[in-house]
PDB file of C-alpha atoms in Angstrom:
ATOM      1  CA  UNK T  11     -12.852  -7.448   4.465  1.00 93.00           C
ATOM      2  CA  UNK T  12     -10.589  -6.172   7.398  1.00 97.00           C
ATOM      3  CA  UNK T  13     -11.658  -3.194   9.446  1.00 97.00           C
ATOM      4  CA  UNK T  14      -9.870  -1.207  11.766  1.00 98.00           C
ATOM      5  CA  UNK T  15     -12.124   0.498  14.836  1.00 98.00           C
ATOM      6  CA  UNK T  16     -11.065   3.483  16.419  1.00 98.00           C
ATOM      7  CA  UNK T  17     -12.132   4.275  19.626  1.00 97.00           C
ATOM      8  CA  UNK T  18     -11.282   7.844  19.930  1.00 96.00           C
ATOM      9  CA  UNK T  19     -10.253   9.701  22.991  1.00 94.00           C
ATOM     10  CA  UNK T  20      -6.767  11.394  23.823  1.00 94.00           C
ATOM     11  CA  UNK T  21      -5.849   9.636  26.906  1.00 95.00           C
ATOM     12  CA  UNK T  22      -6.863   6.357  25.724  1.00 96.00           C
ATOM     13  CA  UNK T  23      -7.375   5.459  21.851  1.00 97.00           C
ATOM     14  CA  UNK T  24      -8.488   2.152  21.155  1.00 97.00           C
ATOM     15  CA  UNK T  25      -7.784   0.528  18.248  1.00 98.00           C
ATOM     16  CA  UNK T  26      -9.185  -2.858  16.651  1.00 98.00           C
ATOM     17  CA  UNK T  27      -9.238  -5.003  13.910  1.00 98.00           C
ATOM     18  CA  UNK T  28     -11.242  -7.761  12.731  1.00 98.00           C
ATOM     19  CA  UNK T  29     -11.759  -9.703   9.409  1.00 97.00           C
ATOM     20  CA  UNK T  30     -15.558 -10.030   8.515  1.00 94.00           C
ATOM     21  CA  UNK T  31     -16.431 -12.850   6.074  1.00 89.00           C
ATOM     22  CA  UNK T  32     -19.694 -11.401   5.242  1.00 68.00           C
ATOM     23  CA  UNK T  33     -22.599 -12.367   7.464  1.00 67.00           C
ATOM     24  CA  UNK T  34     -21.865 -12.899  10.901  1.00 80.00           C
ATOM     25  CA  UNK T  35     -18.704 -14.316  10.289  1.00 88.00           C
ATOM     26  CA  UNK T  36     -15.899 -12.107  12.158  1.00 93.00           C
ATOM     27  CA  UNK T  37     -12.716 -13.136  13.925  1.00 96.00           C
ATOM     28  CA  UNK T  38     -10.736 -10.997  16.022  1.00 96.00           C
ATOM     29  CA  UNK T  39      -7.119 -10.101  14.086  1.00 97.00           C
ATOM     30  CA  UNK T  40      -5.755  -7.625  17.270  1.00 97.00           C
ATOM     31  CA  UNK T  41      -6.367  -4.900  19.657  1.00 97.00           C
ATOM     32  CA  UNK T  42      -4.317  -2.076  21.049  1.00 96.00           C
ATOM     33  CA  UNK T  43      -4.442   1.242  22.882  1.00 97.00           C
ATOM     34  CA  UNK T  44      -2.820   3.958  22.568  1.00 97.00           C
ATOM     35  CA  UNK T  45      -2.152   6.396  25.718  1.00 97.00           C
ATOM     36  CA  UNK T  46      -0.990   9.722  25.974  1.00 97.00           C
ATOM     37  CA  UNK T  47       0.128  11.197  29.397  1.00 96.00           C
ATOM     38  CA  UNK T  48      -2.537  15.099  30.219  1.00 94.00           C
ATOM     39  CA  UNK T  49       0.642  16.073  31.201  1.00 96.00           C
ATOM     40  CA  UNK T  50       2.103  16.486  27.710  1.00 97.00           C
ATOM     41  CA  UNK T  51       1.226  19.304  24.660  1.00 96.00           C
ATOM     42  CA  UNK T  52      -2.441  18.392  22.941  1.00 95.00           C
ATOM     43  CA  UNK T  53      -0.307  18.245  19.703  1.00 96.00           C
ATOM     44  CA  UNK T  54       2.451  16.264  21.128  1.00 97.00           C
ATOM     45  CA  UNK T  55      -0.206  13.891  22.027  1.00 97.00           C
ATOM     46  CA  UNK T  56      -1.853  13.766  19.137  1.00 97.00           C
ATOM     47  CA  UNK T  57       1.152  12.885  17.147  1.00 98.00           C
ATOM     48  CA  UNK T  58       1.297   9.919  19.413  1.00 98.00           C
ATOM     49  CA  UNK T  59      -2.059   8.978  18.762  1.00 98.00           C
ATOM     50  CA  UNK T  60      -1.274   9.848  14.848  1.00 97.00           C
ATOM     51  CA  UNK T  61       2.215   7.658  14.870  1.00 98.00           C
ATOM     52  CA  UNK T  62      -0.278   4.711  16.872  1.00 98.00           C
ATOM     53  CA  UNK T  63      -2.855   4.600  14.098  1.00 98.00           C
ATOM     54  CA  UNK T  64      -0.037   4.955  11.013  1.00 98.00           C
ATOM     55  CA  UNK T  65       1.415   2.267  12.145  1.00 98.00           C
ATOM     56  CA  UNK T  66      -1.400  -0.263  12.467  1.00 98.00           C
ATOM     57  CA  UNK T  67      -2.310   1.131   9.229  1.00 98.00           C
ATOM     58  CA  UNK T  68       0.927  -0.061   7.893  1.00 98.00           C
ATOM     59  CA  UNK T  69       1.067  -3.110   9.753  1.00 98.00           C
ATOM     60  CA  UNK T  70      -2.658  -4.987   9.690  1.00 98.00           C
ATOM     61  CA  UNK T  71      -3.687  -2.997   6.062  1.00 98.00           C
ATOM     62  CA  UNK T  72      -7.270  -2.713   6.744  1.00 98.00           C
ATOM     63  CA  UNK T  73      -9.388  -2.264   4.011  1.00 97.00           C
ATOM     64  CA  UNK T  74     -11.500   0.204   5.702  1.00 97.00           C
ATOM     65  CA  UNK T  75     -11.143   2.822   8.747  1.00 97.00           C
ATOM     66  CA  UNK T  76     -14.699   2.792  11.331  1.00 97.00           C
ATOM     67  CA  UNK T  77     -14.665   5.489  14.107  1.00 96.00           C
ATOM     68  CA  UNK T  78     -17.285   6.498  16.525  1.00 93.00           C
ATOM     69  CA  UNK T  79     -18.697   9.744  15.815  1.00 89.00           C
ATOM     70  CA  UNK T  80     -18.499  12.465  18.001  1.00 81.00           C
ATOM     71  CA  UNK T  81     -21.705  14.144  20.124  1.00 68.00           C
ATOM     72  CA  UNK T  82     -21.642  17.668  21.713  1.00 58.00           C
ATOM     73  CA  UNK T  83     -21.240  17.319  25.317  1.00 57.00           C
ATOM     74  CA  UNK T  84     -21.250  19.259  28.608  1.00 55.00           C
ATOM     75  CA  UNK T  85     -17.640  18.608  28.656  1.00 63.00           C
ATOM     76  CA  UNK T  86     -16.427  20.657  26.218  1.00 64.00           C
ATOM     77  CA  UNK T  87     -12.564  19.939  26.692  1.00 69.00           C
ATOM     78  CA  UNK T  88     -13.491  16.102  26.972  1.00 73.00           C
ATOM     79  CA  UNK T  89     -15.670  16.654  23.558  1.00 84.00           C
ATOM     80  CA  UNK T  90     -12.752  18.603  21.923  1.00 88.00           C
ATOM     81  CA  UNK T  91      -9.902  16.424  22.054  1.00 89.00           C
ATOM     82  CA  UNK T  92     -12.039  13.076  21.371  1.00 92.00           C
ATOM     83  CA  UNK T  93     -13.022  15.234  18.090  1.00 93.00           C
ATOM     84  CA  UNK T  94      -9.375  16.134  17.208  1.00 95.00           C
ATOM     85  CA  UNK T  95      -8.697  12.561  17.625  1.00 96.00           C
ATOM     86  CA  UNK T  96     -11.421  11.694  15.203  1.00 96.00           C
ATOM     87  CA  UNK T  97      -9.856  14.229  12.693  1.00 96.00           C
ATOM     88  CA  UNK T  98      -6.567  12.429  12.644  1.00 96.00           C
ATOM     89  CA  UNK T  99      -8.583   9.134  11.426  1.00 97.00           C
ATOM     90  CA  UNK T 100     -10.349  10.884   8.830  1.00 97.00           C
ATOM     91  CA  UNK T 101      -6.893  12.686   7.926  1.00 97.00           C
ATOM     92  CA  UNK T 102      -5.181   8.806   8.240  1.00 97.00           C
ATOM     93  CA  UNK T 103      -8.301   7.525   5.965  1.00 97.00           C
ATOM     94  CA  UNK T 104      -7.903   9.943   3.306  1.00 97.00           C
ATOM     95  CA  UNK T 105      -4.006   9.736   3.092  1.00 97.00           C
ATOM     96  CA  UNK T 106      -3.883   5.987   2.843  1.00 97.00           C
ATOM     97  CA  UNK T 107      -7.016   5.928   0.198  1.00 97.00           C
ATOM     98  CA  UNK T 108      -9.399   4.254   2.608  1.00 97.00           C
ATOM     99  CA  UNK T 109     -13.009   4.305   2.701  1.00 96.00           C
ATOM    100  CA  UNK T 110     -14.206   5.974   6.164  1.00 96.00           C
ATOM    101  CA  UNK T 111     -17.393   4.678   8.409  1.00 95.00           C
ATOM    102  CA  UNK T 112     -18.383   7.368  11.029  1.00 94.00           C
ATOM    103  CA  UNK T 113     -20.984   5.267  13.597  1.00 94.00           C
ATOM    104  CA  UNK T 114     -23.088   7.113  16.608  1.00 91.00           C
ATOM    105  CA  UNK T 115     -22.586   5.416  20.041  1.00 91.00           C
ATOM    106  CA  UNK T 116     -25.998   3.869  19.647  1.00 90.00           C
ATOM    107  CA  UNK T 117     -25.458   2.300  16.577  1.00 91.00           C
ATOM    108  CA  UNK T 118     -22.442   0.463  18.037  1.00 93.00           C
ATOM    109  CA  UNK T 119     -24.427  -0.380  20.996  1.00 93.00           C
ATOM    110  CA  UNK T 120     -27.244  -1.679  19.055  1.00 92.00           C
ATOM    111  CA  UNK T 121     -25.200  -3.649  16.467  1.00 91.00           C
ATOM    112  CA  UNK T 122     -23.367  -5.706  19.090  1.00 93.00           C
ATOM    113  CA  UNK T 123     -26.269  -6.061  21.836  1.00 93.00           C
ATOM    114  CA  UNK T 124     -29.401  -5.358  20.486  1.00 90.00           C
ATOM    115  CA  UNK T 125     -29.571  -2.010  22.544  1.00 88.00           C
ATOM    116  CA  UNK T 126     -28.504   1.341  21.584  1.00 87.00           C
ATOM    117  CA  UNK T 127     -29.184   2.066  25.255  1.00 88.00           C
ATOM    118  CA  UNK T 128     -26.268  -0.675  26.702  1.00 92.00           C
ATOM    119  CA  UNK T 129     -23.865  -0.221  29.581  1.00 92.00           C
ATOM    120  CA  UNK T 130     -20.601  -0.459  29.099  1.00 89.00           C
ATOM    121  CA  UNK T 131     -19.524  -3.962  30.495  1.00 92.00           C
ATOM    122  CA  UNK T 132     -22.909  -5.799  27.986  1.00 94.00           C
ATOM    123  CA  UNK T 133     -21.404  -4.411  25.043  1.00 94.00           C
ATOM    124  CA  UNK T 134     -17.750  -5.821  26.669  1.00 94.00           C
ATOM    125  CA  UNK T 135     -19.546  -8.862  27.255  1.00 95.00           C
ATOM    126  CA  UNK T 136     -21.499  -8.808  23.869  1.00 95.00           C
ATOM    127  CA  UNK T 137     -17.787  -8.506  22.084  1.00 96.00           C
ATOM    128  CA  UNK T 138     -16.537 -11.278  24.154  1.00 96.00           C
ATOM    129  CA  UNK T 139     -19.285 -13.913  22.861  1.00 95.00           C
ATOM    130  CA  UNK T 140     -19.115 -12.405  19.245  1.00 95.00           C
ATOM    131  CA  UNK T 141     -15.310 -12.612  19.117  1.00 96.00           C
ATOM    132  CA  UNK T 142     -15.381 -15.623  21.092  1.00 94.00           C
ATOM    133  CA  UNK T 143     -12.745 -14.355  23.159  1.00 95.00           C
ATOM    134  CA  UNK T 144     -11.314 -16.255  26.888  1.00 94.00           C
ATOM    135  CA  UNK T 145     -12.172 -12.852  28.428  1.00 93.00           C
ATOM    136  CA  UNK T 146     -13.717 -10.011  27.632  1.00 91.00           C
ATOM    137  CA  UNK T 147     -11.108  -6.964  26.091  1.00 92.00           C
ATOM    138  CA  UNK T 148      -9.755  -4.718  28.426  1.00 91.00           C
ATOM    139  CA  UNK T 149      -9.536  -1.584  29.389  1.00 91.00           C
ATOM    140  CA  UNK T 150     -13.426  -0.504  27.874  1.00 92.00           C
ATOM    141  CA  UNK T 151     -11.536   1.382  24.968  1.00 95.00           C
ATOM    142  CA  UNK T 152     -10.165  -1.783  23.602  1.00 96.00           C
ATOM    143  CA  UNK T 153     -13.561  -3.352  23.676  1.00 96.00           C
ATOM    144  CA  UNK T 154     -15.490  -0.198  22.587  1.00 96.00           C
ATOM    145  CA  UNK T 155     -12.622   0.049  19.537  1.00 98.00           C
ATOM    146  CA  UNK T 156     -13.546  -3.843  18.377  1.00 97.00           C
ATOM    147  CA  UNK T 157     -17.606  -2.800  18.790  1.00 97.00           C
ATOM    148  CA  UNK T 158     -17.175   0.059  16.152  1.00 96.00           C
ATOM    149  CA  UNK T 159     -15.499  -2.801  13.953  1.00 97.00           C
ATOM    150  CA  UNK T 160     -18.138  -4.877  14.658  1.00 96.00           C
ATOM    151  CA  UNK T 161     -20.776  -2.423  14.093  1.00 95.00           C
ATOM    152  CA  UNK T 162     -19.172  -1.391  10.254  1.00 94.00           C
ATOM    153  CA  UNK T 163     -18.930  -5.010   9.370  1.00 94.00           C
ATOM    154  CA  UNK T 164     -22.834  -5.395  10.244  1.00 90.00           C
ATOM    155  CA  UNK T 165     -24.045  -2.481   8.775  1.00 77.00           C
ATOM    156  CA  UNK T 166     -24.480  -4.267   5.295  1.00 49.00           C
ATOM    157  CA  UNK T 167     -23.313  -2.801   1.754  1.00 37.00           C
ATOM    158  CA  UNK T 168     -20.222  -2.367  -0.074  1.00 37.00           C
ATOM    159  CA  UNK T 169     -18.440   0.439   0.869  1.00 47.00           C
ATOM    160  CA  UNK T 170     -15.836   2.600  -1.195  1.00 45.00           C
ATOM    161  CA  UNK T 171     -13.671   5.097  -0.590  1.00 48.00           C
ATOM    162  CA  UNK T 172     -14.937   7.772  -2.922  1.00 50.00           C
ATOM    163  CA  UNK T 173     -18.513   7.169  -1.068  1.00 49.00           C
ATOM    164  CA  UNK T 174     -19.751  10.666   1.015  1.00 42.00           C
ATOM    165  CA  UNK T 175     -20.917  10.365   4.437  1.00 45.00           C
ATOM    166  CA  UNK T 176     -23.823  11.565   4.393  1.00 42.00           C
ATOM    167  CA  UNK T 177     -24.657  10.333   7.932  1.00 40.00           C
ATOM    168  CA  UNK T 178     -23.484  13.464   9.518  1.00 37.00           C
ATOM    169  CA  UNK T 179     -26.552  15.598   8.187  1.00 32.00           C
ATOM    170  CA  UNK T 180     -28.880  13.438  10.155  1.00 34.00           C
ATOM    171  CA  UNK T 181     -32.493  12.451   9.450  1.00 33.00           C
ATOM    172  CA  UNK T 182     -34.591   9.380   9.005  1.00 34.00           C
ATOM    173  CA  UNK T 183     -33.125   8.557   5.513  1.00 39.00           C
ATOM    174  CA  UNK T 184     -29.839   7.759   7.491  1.00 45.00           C
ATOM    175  CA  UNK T 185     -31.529   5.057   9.478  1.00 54.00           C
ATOM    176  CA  UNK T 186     -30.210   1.348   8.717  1.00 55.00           C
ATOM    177  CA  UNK T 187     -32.379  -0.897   6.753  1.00 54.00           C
ATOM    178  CA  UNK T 188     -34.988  -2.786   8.559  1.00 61.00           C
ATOM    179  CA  UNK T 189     -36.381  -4.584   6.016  1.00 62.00           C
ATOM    180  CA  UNK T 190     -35.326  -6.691   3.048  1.00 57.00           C
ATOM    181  CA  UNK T 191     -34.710 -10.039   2.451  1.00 57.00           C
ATOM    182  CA  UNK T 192     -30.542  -9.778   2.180  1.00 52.00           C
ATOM    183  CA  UNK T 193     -30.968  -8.578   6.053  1.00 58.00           C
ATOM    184  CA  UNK T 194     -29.948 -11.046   9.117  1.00 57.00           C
ATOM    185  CA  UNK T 195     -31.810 -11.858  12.105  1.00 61.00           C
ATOM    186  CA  UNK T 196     -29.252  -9.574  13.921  1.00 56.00           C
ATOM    187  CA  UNK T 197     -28.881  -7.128  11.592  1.00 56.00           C
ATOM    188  CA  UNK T 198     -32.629  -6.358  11.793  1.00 63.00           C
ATOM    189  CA  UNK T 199     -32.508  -6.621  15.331  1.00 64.00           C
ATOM    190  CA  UNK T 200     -29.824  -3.582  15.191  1.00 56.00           C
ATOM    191  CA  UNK T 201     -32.180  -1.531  12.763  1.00 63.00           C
ATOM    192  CA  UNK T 202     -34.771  -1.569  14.970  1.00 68.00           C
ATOM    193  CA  UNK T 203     -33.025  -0.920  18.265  1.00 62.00           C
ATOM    194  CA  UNK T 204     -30.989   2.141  16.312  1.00 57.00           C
ATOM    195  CA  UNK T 205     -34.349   3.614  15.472  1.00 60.00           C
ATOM    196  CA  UNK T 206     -35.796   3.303  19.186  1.00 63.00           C
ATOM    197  CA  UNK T 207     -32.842   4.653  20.883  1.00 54.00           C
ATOM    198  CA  UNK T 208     -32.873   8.298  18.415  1.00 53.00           C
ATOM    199  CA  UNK T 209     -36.382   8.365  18.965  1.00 53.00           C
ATOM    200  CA  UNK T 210     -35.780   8.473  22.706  1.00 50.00           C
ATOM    201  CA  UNK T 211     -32.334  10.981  22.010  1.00 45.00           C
ATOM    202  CA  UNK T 212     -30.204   8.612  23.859  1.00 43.00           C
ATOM    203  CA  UNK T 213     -26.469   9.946  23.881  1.00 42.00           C
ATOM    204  CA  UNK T 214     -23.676   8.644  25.668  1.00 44.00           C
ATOM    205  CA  UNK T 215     -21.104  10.556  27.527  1.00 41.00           C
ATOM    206  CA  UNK T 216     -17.478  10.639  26.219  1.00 44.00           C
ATOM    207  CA  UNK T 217     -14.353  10.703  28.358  1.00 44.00           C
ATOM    208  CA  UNK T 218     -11.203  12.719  27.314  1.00 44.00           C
TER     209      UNK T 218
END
């Protein structure tokens, strides 16, 4: 399965794809950001951002879109143009027939290191070693846009595109699996951290 990760943010929109194997078997297919200048229109920029995703659409053919989910924030402009951004994946889901993962910040945290309460450069440094990358991805939004890939391709289950997300309503019964025998060492790992880190209302920040 290929997955495209969107990093969302309207200065800086990362955007990765990776082919999972099943299990733990990923590899690393590209990575990309796209910028728009604050200077510029919000809807000039989000075309930018639109053109940017259409086209590695196009290009790679994933055969699923993952995005980060967005969190109310102090920041309300920051909070509003990462969610308008998130709108034009859904939008660029639903128009190419794609099935759509929406993932909290502590999800992709916990799938790649363990912790749904990481710092930025461990879950660059977690990417690095699961990509097996020279370096790790740079800027943060390149790595942070492979970690939501990551995240959807460790979640477990088929996924289709007529499936709801249900996710957004909240609630224990959208907690990942802990237990069953189909589960991996890591994937448990990620259950458990993912259920710590709501219990403790962890939520990241989000730049513009």
């Amino acid at each position: 399965m290929r997955i495209m990760g969107v990093d969302p943010g309207l200065t800086r929109c990362g955007i990765g794809i990776i082919d999972s194997g099943g299990g733990r078997k990923i590899s690393m297919v590209d990575v990309e950001v796209a910028r728009t200048k604050p200077e510029l229109a919000p809807h000039y920029r989000l075309l930018m951002i639109w053109n940017e995703i259409e086209h590695a659409i196009t290009f790679y053919k994933p055969d699923v879109l993952a995005v980060e989910r967005v969190f109310a924030q102090e920041n309300v402009r920051s909070v509003t143009g990462t969610a308008q951004v998130v709108g034009i994946v859904m939008l660029a889901a639903a128009k190419s027939g794609l099935p759509l993962g929406m993932h909290t910040p502590s999800e992709v945290k916990a799938a790649v290191t363990g912790s749904g309460r990481a710092e930025k450069a461990q879950v660059q440094m977690m990417v690095q070693r699961i990509l097996q990358l020279a370096e790790p991805p740079r800027p943060r939004d390149a790595a942070d846009a492979l970690a939501i890939a990551i995240c959807h391709a460790w979640r477990g289950g088929a996924v289709h595109k007529d499936d709801a997300d249900r996710s957004q309503h909240g609630g224990a019964g959208m907690l990942p699996r802990a237990e069953g025998e189909d589960l991996t060492p890591a994937q448990r790992m990620w259950a458990n951290a993912e259920r710590l880190s709501r219990r403790h209302g962890a939520v990241e920040p989000k730049r513009q």
